[in-house]
mmCIF file of C-alpha atoms in Angstrom:
data_model
loop_
_atom_site.group_PDB
_atom_site.id
_atom_site.type_symbol
_atom_site.label_atom_id
_atom_site.label_comp_id
_atom_site.label_asym_id
_atom_site.label_seq_id
_atom_site.Cartn_x
_atom_site.Cartn_y
_atom_site.Cartn_z
ATOM 1 C CA UNK A 1 29.940 -219.960 -102.511
ATOM 2 C CA UNK A 2 27.057 -219.096 -104.833
ATOM 3 C CA UNK A 3 27.142 -222.518 -106.300
ATOM 4 C CA UNK A 4 26.965 -224.041 -102.826
ATOM 5 C CA UNK A 5 23.951 -221.849 -102.004
ATOM 6 C CA UNK A 6 22.259 -222.935 -105.233
ATOM 7 C CA UNK A 7 23.048 -226.527 -104.478
ATOM 8 C CA UNK A 8 21.632 -226.134 -100.955
ATOM 9 C CA UNK A 9 18.542 -224.395 -102.355
ATOM 10 C CA UNK A 10 17.938 -227.227 -104.833
ATOM 11 C CA UNK A 11 18.493 -229.789 -102.117
ATOM 12 C CA UNK A 12 15.880 -228.052 -99.922
ATOM 13 C CA UNK A 13 13.401 -227.981 -102.787
ATOM 14 C CA UNK A 14 13.982 -231.655 -103.510
ATOM 15 C CA UNK A 15 13.563 -232.500 -99.792
ATOM 16 C CA UNK A 16 10.257 -230.637 -99.661
ATOM 17 C CA UNK A 17 8.982 -232.394 -102.793
ATOM 18 C CA UNK A 18 10.125 -235.767 -101.459
ATOM 19 C CA UNK A 19 8.432 -235.115 -98.117
ATOM 20 C CA UNK A 20 5.175 -234.163 -99.856
ATOM 21 C CA UNK A 21 5.316 -237.305 -101.963
ATOM 22 C CA UNK A 22 5.937 -239.455 -98.891
ATOM 23 C CA UNK A 23 3.149 -237.714 -96.983
ATOM 24 C CA UNK A 24 0.739 -238.283 -99.841
ATOM 25 C CA UNK A 25 1.723 -241.918 -100.128
ATOM 26 C CA UNK A 26 1.259 -242.370 -96.393
ATOM 27 C CA UNK A 27 -2.259 -240.955 -96.448
ATOM 28 C CA UNK A 28 -3.164 -243.022 -99.502
ATOM 29 C CA UNK A 29 -1.676 -246.121 -97.854
ATOM 30 C CA UNK A 30 -3.599 -245.486 -94.646
ATOM 31 C CA UNK A 31 -6.818 -244.928 -96.569
ATOM 32 C CA UNK A 32 -6.228 -248.063 -98.617
ATOM 33 C CA UNK A 33 -5.396 -250.047 -95.474
ATOM 34 C CA UNK A 34 -8.487 -248.688 -93.732
ATOM 35 C CA UNK A 35 -10.637 -249.576 -96.722
ATOM 36 C CA UNK A 36 -9.100 -253.052 -96.881
ATOM 37 C CA UNK A 37 -9.603 -253.572 -93.124
ATOM 38 C CA UNK A 38 -13.195 -252.389 -93.437
ATOM 39 C CA UNK A 39 -13.795 -254.714 -96.364
ATOM 40 C CA UNK A 40 -12.232 -257.643 -94.479
ATOM 41 C CA UNK A 41 -14.376 -256.884 -91.435
ATOM 42 C CA UNK A 42 -17.509 -256.727 -93.558
ATOM 43 C CA UNK A 43 -16.544 -259.985 -95.290
ATOM 44 C CA UNK A 44 -15.897 -261.707 -91.955
ATOM 45 C CA UNK A 45 -19.214 -260.452 -90.624
ATOM 46 C CA UNK A 46 -20.970 -261.702 -93.730
ATOM 47 C CA UNK A 47 -19.250 -265.083 -93.412
ATOM 48 C CA UNK A 48 -20.121 -265.302 -89.738
ATOM 49 C CA UNK A 49 -23.708 -264.351 -90.506
ATOM 50 C CA UNK A 50 -23.984 -266.892 -93.287
ATOM 51 C CA UNK A 51 -22.391 -269.581 -91.080
ATOM 52 C CA UNK A 52 -25.127 -269.225 -88.455
ATOM 53 C CA UNK A 53 -28.010 -271.451 -89.609
ATOM 54 C CA UNK A 54 -31.487 -270.000 -89.527
ATOM 55 C CA UNK A 55 -34.447 -271.565 -87.761
ATOM 56 C CA UNK A 56 -34.981 -273.550 -84.601
ATOM 57 C CA UNK A 57 -31.854 -275.142 -83.099
ATOM 58 C CA UNK A 58 -32.415 -278.634 -81.688
ATOM 59 C CA UNK A 59 -30.472 -280.774 -79.200
ATOM 60 C CA UNK A 60 -31.265 -284.484 -79.450
ATOM 61 C CA UNK A 61 -29.849 -287.721 -78.113
ATOM 62 C CA UNK A 62 -28.164 -290.012 -80.622
ATOM 63 C CA UNK A 63 -30.727 -292.671 -79.762
ATOM 64 C CA UNK A 64 -33.665 -290.399 -80.596
ATOM 65 C CA UNK A 65 -31.912 -289.169 -83.735
ATOM 66 C CA UNK A 66 -31.463 -292.712 -85.081
ATOM 67 C CA UNK A 67 -34.570 -294.631 -84.000
ATOM 68 C CA UNK A 68 -37.579 -294.935 -86.299
ATOM 69 C CA UNK A 69 -39.917 -293.555 -83.635
ATOM 70 C CA UNK A 70 -37.488 -290.685 -83.068
ATOM 71 C CA UNK A 71 -36.654 -287.506 -84.965
ATOM 72 C CA UNK A 72 -37.602 -288.663 -88.467
ATOM 73 C CA UNK A 73 -40.929 -289.977 -87.222
ATOM 74 C CA UNK A 74 -41.592 -286.748 -85.336
ATOM 75 C CA UNK A 75 -40.875 -284.654 -88.433
ATOM 76 C CA UNK A 76 -43.141 -286.844 -90.547
ATOM 77 C CA UNK A 77 -45.970 -286.669 -87.993
ATOM 78 C CA UNK A 78 -45.799 -282.870 -87.763
ATOM 79 C CA UNK A 79 -45.009 -282.091 -91.388
ATOM 80 C CA UNK A 80 -41.859 -280.078 -90.819
ATOM 81 C CA UNK A 81 -38.133 -280.779 -90.967
ATOM 82 C CA UNK A 82 -35.359 -279.272 -88.880
ATOM 83 C CA UNK A 83 -32.412 -277.751 -90.726
ATOM 84 C CA UNK A 84 -29.662 -280.417 -90.582
ATOM 85 C CA UNK A 85 -27.134 -277.768 -89.563
ATOM 86 C CA UNK A 86 -29.336 -276.943 -86.569
ATOM 87 C CA UNK A 87 -29.536 -280.484 -85.199
ATOM 88 C CA UNK A 88 -26.968 -281.268 -82.498
ATOM 89 C CA UNK A 89 -26.617 -284.730 -80.946
ATOM 90 C CA UNK A 90 -25.630 -284.886 -77.274
ATOM 91 C CA UNK A 91 -26.499 -286.502 -73.977
ATOM 92 C CA UNK A 92 -29.784 -285.456 -72.367
ATOM 93 C CA UNK A 93 -28.074 -283.558 -69.543
ATOM 94 C CA UNK A 94 -25.925 -281.617 -71.988
ATOM 95 C CA UNK A 95 -29.068 -280.778 -73.939
ATOM 96 C CA UNK A 96 -30.530 -279.163 -70.827
ATOM 97 C CA UNK A 97 -27.320 -277.183 -70.351
ATOM 98 C CA UNK A 98 -27.410 -276.093 -73.991
ATOM 99 C CA UNK A 99 -30.972 -274.831 -73.479
ATOM 100 C CA UNK A 100 -29.957 -272.980 -70.347
ATOM 101 C CA UNK A 101 -27.025 -271.255 -72.091
ATOM 102 C CA UNK A 102 -29.155 -270.433 -75.179
ATOM 103 C CA UNK A 103 -27.031 -272.555 -77.504
ATOM 104 C CA UNK A 104 -30.156 -274.380 -78.671
ATOM 105 C CA UNK A 105 -33.843 -273.467 -78.694
ATOM 106 C CA UNK A 106 -35.405 -276.902 -78.217
ATOM 107 C CA UNK A 107 -34.122 -280.115 -76.653
ATOM 108 C CA UNK A 108 -35.270 -283.709 -76.386
ATOM 109 C CA UNK A 109 -35.929 -284.696 -72.785
ATOM 110 C CA UNK A 110 -37.814 -287.170 -70.632
ATOM 111 C CA UNK A 111 -41.109 -286.238 -69.050
ATOM 112 C CA UNK A 112 -40.269 -287.321 -65.473
ATOM 113 C CA UNK A 113 -36.838 -285.690 -65.385
ATOM 114 C CA UNK A 114 -36.401 -283.788 -62.119
ATOM 115 C CA UNK A 115 -34.416 -281.020 -63.809
ATOM 116 C CA UNK A 116 -37.372 -279.763 -65.830
ATOM 117 C CA UNK A 117 -39.005 -277.817 -63.000
ATOM 118 C CA UNK A 118 -35.733 -276.691 -61.427
ATOM 119 C CA UNK A 119 -34.500 -275.216 -64.734
ATOM 120 C CA UNK A 120 -37.848 -273.583 -65.552
ATOM 121 C CA UNK A 121 -38.354 -275.569 -68.751
ATOM 122 C CA UNK A 122 -41.619 -275.973 -70.641
ATOM 123 C CA UNK A 123 -42.763 -279.337 -72.030
ATOM 124 C CA UNK A 124 -44.310 -278.641 -75.417
ATOM 125 C CA UNK A 125 -47.700 -280.253 -75.846
ATOM 126 C CA UNK A 126 -47.600 -283.279 -78.174
ATOM 127 C CA UNK A 127 -50.731 -282.137 -80.004
ATOM 128 C CA UNK A 128 -50.401 -284.780 -82.743
ATOM 129 C CA UNK A 129 -50.071 -287.575 -80.172
ATOM 130 C CA UNK A 130 -46.752 -288.767 -81.609
ATOM 131 C CA UNK A 131 -44.839 -289.955 -78.538
ATOM 132 C CA UNK A 132 -45.763 -293.456 -77.303
ATOM 133 C CA UNK A 133 -46.389 -294.006 -73.595
ATOM 134 C CA UNK A 134 -43.558 -295.155 -71.329
ATOM 135 C CA UNK A 135 -45.327 -296.068 -68.095
ATOM 136 C CA UNK A 136 -43.242 -297.639 -65.346
ATOM 137 C CA UNK A 137 -43.954 -301.173 -64.165
ATOM 138 C CA UNK A 138 -42.075 -303.900 -62.259
ATOM 139 C CA UNK A 139 -41.321 -306.971 -64.377
ATOM 140 C CA UNK A 140 -40.552 -310.299 -62.686
ATOM 141 C CA UNK A 141 -39.832 -313.887 -63.672
ATOM 142 C CA UNK A 142 -42.721 -316.345 -63.335
ATOM 143 C CA UNK A 143 -40.458 -318.778 -61.408
ATOM 144 C CA UNK A 144 -39.932 -316.249 -58.614
ATOM 145 C CA UNK A 145 -43.650 -315.637 -58.250
ATOM 146 C CA UNK A 146 -44.161 -319.410 -58.108
ATOM 147 C CA UNK A 147 -41.745 -319.542 -55.168
ATOM 148 C CA UNK A 148 -43.232 -316.455 -53.481
ATOM 149 C CA UNK A 149 -46.894 -316.124 -54.573
ATOM 150 C CA UNK A 150 -47.521 -313.335 -52.045
ATOM 151 C CA UNK A 151 -44.798 -311.220 -53.634
ATOM 152 C CA UNK A 152 -47.128 -309.853 -56.298
ATOM 153 C CA UNK A 153 -49.436 -308.084 -53.854
ATOM 154 C CA UNK A 154 -46.483 -306.662 -51.909
ATOM 155 C CA UNK A 155 -44.736 -305.129 -54.924
ATOM 156 C CA UNK A 156 -48.040 -303.915 -56.342
ATOM 157 C CA UNK A 157 -48.280 -301.524 -53.410
ATOM 158 C CA UNK A 158 -45.668 -299.333 -55.121
ATOM 159 C CA UNK A 159 -47.082 -298.415 -58.589
ATOM 160 C CA UNK A 160 -50.258 -296.634 -57.355
ATOM 161 C CA UNK A 161 -48.049 -294.277 -55.331
ATOM 162 C CA UNK A 162 -45.907 -293.249 -58.301
ATOM 163 C CA UNK A 163 -47.845 -290.608 -60.190
ATOM 164 C CA UNK A 164 -46.135 -288.138 -62.525
ATOM 165 C CA UNK A 165 -45.632 -285.398 -59.939
ATOM 166 C CA UNK A 166 -44.290 -287.796 -57.309
ATOM 167 C CA UNK A 167 -41.799 -289.404 -59.675
ATOM 168 C CA UNK A 168 -40.546 -286.030 -60.863
ATOM 169 C CA UNK A 169 -40.027 -284.942 -57.262
ATOM 170 C CA UNK A 170 -38.127 -288.135 -56.407
ATOM 171 C CA UNK A 171 -35.891 -287.688 -59.456
ATOM 172 C CA UNK A 172 -35.303 -284.032 -58.617
ATOM 173 C CA UNK A 173 -34.006 -284.898 -55.164
ATOM 174 C CA UNK A 174 -31.269 -287.011 -56.737
ATOM 175 C CA UNK A 175 -30.510 -285.142 -59.988
ATOM 176 C CA UNK A 176 -30.766 -281.587 -58.645
ATOM 177 C CA UNK A 177 -30.472 -281.720 -54.862
ATOM 178 C CA UNK A 178 -27.793 -284.438 -55.047
ATOM 179 C CA UNK A 179 -29.273 -286.829 -52.508
ATOM 180 C CA UNK A 180 -28.437 -290.517 -52.913
ATOM 181 C CA UNK A 181 -30.969 -292.803 -54.644
ATOM 182 C CA UNK A 182 -30.941 -295.031 -51.555
ATOM 183 C CA UNK A 183 -31.833 -292.184 -49.211
ATOM 184 C CA UNK A 184 -34.651 -290.980 -51.472
ATOM 185 C CA UNK A 185 -36.012 -294.530 -51.793
ATOM 186 C CA UNK A 186 -35.896 -295.121 -48.036
ATOM 187 C CA UNK A 187 -37.647 -291.827 -47.265
ATOM 188 C CA UNK A 188 -40.401 -292.710 -49.724
ATOM 189 C CA UNK A 189 -40.981 -296.158 -48.220
ATOM 190 C CA UNK A 190 -41.034 -294.774 -44.686
ATOM 191 C CA UNK A 191 -43.435 -291.975 -45.626
ATOM 192 C CA UNK A 192 -45.832 -294.569 -47.024
ATOM 193 C CA UNK A 193 -45.390 -297.030 -44.129
ATOM 194 C CA UNK A 194 -44.155 -299.800 -46.392
ATOM 195 C CA UNK A 195 -41.123 -300.966 -44.410
ATOM 196 C CA UNK A 196 -41.747 -303.962 -42.149
ATOM 197 C CA UNK A 197 -39.927 -304.623 -38.868
ATOM 198 C CA UNK A 198 -38.847 -307.806 -37.084
ATOM 199 C CA UNK A 199 -39.848 -310.098 -39.965
ATOM 200 C CA UNK A 200 -38.372 -313.574 -40.216
ATOM 201 C CA UNK A 201 -36.197 -314.411 -43.204
ATOM 202 C CA UNK A 202 -38.051 -316.159 -46.005
ATOM 203 C CA UNK A 203 -36.904 -319.641 -46.966
ATOM 204 C CA UNK A 204 -36.540 -319.590 -50.722
ATOM 205 C CA UNK A 205 -34.434 -318.437 -53.694
ATOM 206 C CA UNK A 206 -32.532 -315.170 -53.647
ATOM 207 C CA UNK A 207 -34.196 -312.485 -55.763
ATOM 208 C CA UNK A 208 -31.788 -310.661 -58.071
ATOM 209 C CA UNK A 209 -33.135 -307.113 -58.468
ATOM 210 C CA UNK A 210 -31.595 -305.098 -61.299
ATOM 211 C CA UNK A 211 -31.940 -301.587 -62.704
ATOM 212 C CA UNK A 212 -30.685 -299.376 -65.459
ATOM 213 C CA UNK A 213 -27.817 -297.028 -64.524
ATOM 214 C CA UNK A 214 -29.594 -293.688 -64.232
ATOM 215 C CA UNK A 215 -31.453 -291.652 -61.632
ATOM 216 C CA UNK A 216 -35.052 -292.839 -61.905
ATOM 217 C CA UNK A 217 -34.071 -296.475 -62.298
ATOM 218 C CA UNK A 218 -31.643 -296.371 -59.382
ATOM 219 C CA UNK A 219 -34.372 -294.947 -57.141
ATOM 220 C CA UNK A 220 -36.836 -297.659 -58.177
ATOM 221 C CA UNK A 221 -34.238 -300.418 -57.845
ATOM 222 C CA UNK A 222 -33.273 -299.313 -54.340
ATOM 223 C CA UNK A 223 -36.925 -298.921 -53.401
ATOM 224 C CA UNK A 224 -37.696 -302.503 -54.455
ATOM 225 C CA UNK A 225 -34.671 -303.967 -52.696
ATOM 226 C CA UNK A 226 -35.433 -302.184 -49.410
ATOM 227 C CA UNK A 227 -39.083 -303.200 -49.563
ATOM 228 C CA UNK A 228 -38.227 -306.870 -50.128
ATOM 229 C CA UNK A 229 -35.450 -307.008 -47.548
ATOM 230 C CA UNK A 230 -37.633 -305.429 -44.861
ATOM 231 C CA UNK A 231 -40.187 -308.204 -45.451
ATOM 232 C CA UNK A 232 -37.578 -310.930 -45.084
ATOM 233 C CA UNK A 233 -36.815 -311.786 -48.714
ATOM 234 C CA UNK A 234 -33.211 -312.638 -49.627
ATOM 235 C CA UNK A 235 -32.093 -310.122 -52.263
ATOM 236 C CA UNK A 236 -29.113 -309.755 -54.598
ATOM 237 C CA UNK A 237 -28.509 -306.085 -55.486
ATOM 238 C CA UNK A 238 -27.895 -305.828 -59.242
ATOM 239 C CA UNK A 239 -28.814 -302.160 -59.631
ATOM 240 C CA UNK A 240 -27.040 -300.204 -62.371
ATOM 241 C CA UNK A 241 -26.433 -303.435 -64.291
ATOM 242 C CA UNK A 242 -27.024 -301.887 -67.722
ATOM 243 C CA UNK A 243 -29.484 -300.575 -70.282
ATOM 244 C CA UNK A 244 -32.321 -302.563 -71.871
ATOM 245 C CA UNK A 245 -29.882 -304.351 -74.206
ATOM 246 C CA UNK A 246 -28.268 -305.875 -71.096
ATOM 247 C CA UNK A 247 -31.263 -306.245 -68.784
ATOM 248 C CA UNK A 248 -33.644 -307.861 -71.232
ATOM 249 C CA UNK A 249 -31.433 -310.891 -72.026
ATOM 250 C CA UNK A 250 -30.557 -311.092 -68.320
ATOM 251 C CA UNK A 251 -34.167 -311.493 -67.164
ATOM 252 C CA UNK A 252 -34.991 -313.866 -70.025
ATOM 253 C CA UNK A 253 -32.038 -316.103 -69.115
ATOM 254 C CA UNK A 254 -32.677 -315.942 -65.356
ATOM 255 C CA UNK A 255 -29.485 -314.031 -64.575
ATOM 256 C CA UNK A 256 -31.712 -311.410 -62.912
ATOM 257 C CA UNK A 257 -35.214 -311.898 -61.552
ATOM 258 C CA UNK A 258 -36.839 -308.494 -61.743
ATOM 259 C CA UNK A 259 -36.428 -304.861 -62.736
ATOM 260 C CA UNK A 260 -38.630 -301.874 -63.596
ATOM 261 C CA UNK A 261 -39.289 -301.477 -67.302
ATOM 262 C CA UNK A 262 -41.198 -299.034 -69.497
ATOM 263 C CA UNK A 263 -44.132 -300.189 -71.599
ATOM 264 C CA UNK A 264 -42.966 -298.168 -74.598
ATOM 265 C CA UNK A 265 -39.438 -299.597 -74.429
ATOM 266 C CA UNK A 266 -40.676 -303.174 -74.634
ATOM 267 C CA UNK A 267 -43.176 -302.305 -77.359
ATOM 268 C CA UNK A 268 -40.799 -300.377 -79.599
ATOM 269 C CA UNK A 269 -37.416 -301.926 -78.822
ATOM 270 C CA UNK A 270 -37.984 -305.517 -77.699
ATOM 271 C CA UNK A 271 -41.142 -306.394 -79.624
ATOM 272 C CA UNK A 272 -40.371 -304.172 -82.619
ATOM 273 C CA UNK A 273 -43.962 -303.008 -82.604
ATOM 274 C CA UNK A 274 -44.721 -301.036 -85.750
ATOM 275 C CA UNK A 275 -47.632 -298.981 -84.431
ATOM 276 C CA UNK A 276 -47.046 -296.451 -81.668
ATOM 277 C CA UNK A 277 -49.507 -296.744 -78.782
ATOM 278 C CA UNK A 278 -50.369 -293.576 -76.887
ATOM 279 C CA UNK A 279 -52.898 -295.082 -74.455
ATOM 280 C CA UNK A 280 -51.365 -296.391 -71.222
ATOM 281 C CA UNK A 281 -53.752 -299.288 -70.643
ATOM 282 C CA UNK A 282 -53.522 -300.544 -74.215
ATOM 283 C CA UNK A 283 -49.728 -300.447 -74.167
ATOM 284 C CA UNK A 284 -49.595 -302.210 -70.804
ATOM 285 C CA UNK A 285 -51.969 -305.008 -71.787
ATOM 286 C CA UNK A 286 -50.083 -305.534 -75.058
ATOM 287 C CA UNK A 287 -46.681 -306.025 -73.424
ATOM 288 C CA UNK A 288 -48.126 -307.950 -70.463
ATOM 289 C CA UNK A 289 -49.841 -310.559 -72.627
ATOM 290 C CA UNK A 290 -46.890 -310.895 -75.008
ATOM 291 C CA UNK A 291 -44.266 -311.354 -72.267
ATOM 292 C CA UNK A 292 -46.325 -313.805 -70.231
ATOM 293 C CA UNK A 293 -47.073 -315.936 -73.266
ATOM 294 C CA UNK A 294 -43.622 -315.886 -74.838
ATOM 295 C CA UNK A 295 -41.098 -315.313 -72.062
ATOM 296 C CA UNK A 296 -42.667 -316.262 -68.707
ATOM 297 C CA UNK A 297 -42.096 -312.679 -67.607
ATOM 298 C CA UNK A 298 -44.885 -311.118 -65.564
ATOM 299 C CA UNK A 299 -45.708 -307.430 -65.681
ATOM 300 C CA UNK A 300 -47.065 -306.280 -62.321
ATOM 301 C CA UNK A 301 -49.241 -303.160 -62.066
ATOM 302 C CA UNK A 302 -48.053 -300.094 -63.948
ATOM 303 C CA UNK A 303 -47.572 -296.621 -62.491
ATOM 304 C CA UNK A 304 -49.183 -293.420 -63.718
ATOM 305 C CA UNK A 305 -45.693 -291.952 -64.112
ATOM 306 C CA UNK A 306 -44.983 -291.794 -67.844
ATOM 307 C CA UNK A 307 -41.361 -291.170 -68.720
ATOM 308 C CA UNK A 308 -41.986 -290.582 -72.413
ATOM 309 C CA UNK A 309 -39.854 -288.464 -74.731
ATOM 310 C CA UNK A 310 -40.760 -284.785 -74.850
ATOM 311 C CA UNK A 311 -39.624 -281.528 -76.454
ATOM 312 C CA UNK A 312 -38.435 -278.868 -74.036
ATOM 313 C CA UNK A 313 -37.899 -275.111 -74.259
ATOM 314 C CA UNK A 314 -36.911 -272.489 -71.739
ATOM 315 C CA UNK A 315 -40.109 -271.047 -70.337
ATOM 316 C CA UNK A 316 -39.252 -267.419 -71.106
ATOM 317 C CA UNK A 317 -38.159 -268.204 -74.680
ATOM 318 C CA UNK A 318 -41.262 -270.273 -75.369
ATOM 319 C CA UNK A 319 -43.378 -267.417 -74.050
ATOM 320 C CA UNK A 320 -41.509 -264.888 -76.173
ATOM 321 C CA UNK A 321 -41.988 -266.993 -79.327
ATOM 322 C CA UNK A 322 -45.591 -267.948 -78.435
ATOM 323 C CA UNK A 323 -44.818 -271.671 -78.554
ATOM 324 C CA UNK A 324 -46.992 -273.951 -76.437
ATOM 325 C CA UNK A 325 -47.247 -277.086 -78.563
ATOM 326 C CA UNK A 326 -44.965 -278.918 -80.968
ATOM 327 C CA UNK A 327 -46.930 -277.844 -84.034
ATOM 328 C CA UNK A 328 -46.162 -274.195 -83.128
ATOM 329 C CA UNK A 329 -42.527 -274.853 -84.101
ATOM 330 C CA UNK A 330 -43.406 -275.176 -87.781
ATOM 331 C CA UNK A 331 -43.512 -271.487 -88.660
ATOM 332 C CA UNK A 332 -40.168 -270.890 -86.930
ATOM 333 C CA UNK A 333 -38.522 -273.902 -88.608
ATOM 334 C CA UNK A 334 -39.642 -272.881 -92.103
#
C-alpha cells in the first residue's frame, strides 16, 4: 500500500513537471510564432512598399508612347523622365477612368474631348510649346470640286462655327450624355440654319464622305453628309471607315472623296515632317500647299478647334500638388 502511495506521489510529481514543461513550451511557441508572424508582416509591408514606384504615375496611349513626337519627345523637351515602372499604356478612355479612380496621377488626352469638363479634369499648360497643332479641316478631292465648284463655299460655312468650346460641347453630348452623333450633328445644323429644304437633286458624281471611327469624327462626318444631302448632293455614307492609315490611301486612290483631317496628323504622320509646328496658320498652309501640289487633295478652311494631345490631371489633385503647367511635374517626377 505504501509503495502504491509512493508510486502515485511520484506520478503526480512527474505529471506536474510535465505540465509545466508543456506550458512553458506553449508560451515560447506562441511567442516565437507571434514574432515570426510580426516579422513576416513587416517583410510583406516592406515588399509592398518597395513594389510601389515613387513619383508621378502616367497613363498614355500606345501610339503616344511609341511615336517620335510622343512621350520621348515630351521628356526631352521638358528635361525630365518618367519612371518606367510608372508608365502605363492604355486606351484614352481607360486613362480617364484611371485618373478618376486615382490609379494614375497624369494621363494623355485630347484637348477637345467632351469628358474633360464632365470629369473635372485640368489640362496642364504646355509651357514649352511641345504639342503640335491639330486643327480640324475638311479635305476633298480636286475632281469633286471640279464637278461641283460651288461645294467649297457651302462646306466652308462649317469651320468658322467650330471653335474649341463648341467642339467640346458637341463631343460631350455623345461621349458623356450618350446622344447619337447623327442627332448632335442635325441639331447643330438646324441651330445654325444650314439645312436647305425642297432642293432639287444635283446631277453629278456621288460624293463618298468618310470619317474615322470615334466620337468627334462621327459627328463631323454626319454633319457633312446631312449638309450635302439637304442641298441636293448625292452622298455615299462611309463614316467610321477607319483611322488615318485607311482613310489617307482611300482619298488618294479615289475610293472616298472627302473627310475631316487634322493638320498635325498630316504633318507628322503622312508627310513625316521633322519639325513640330505649333502655329495653326503655318501648319494649315504647309499641309494645304503640299497636298494640292502632290496629291490633288484640297484642304478647305480650318476650324479653331484644336484636338491636340494634352496632359490631364484631376482638378483637386492638381490643386493639391500645385501643378498648373507641364514643367511643374518635374519636381514630383525627380
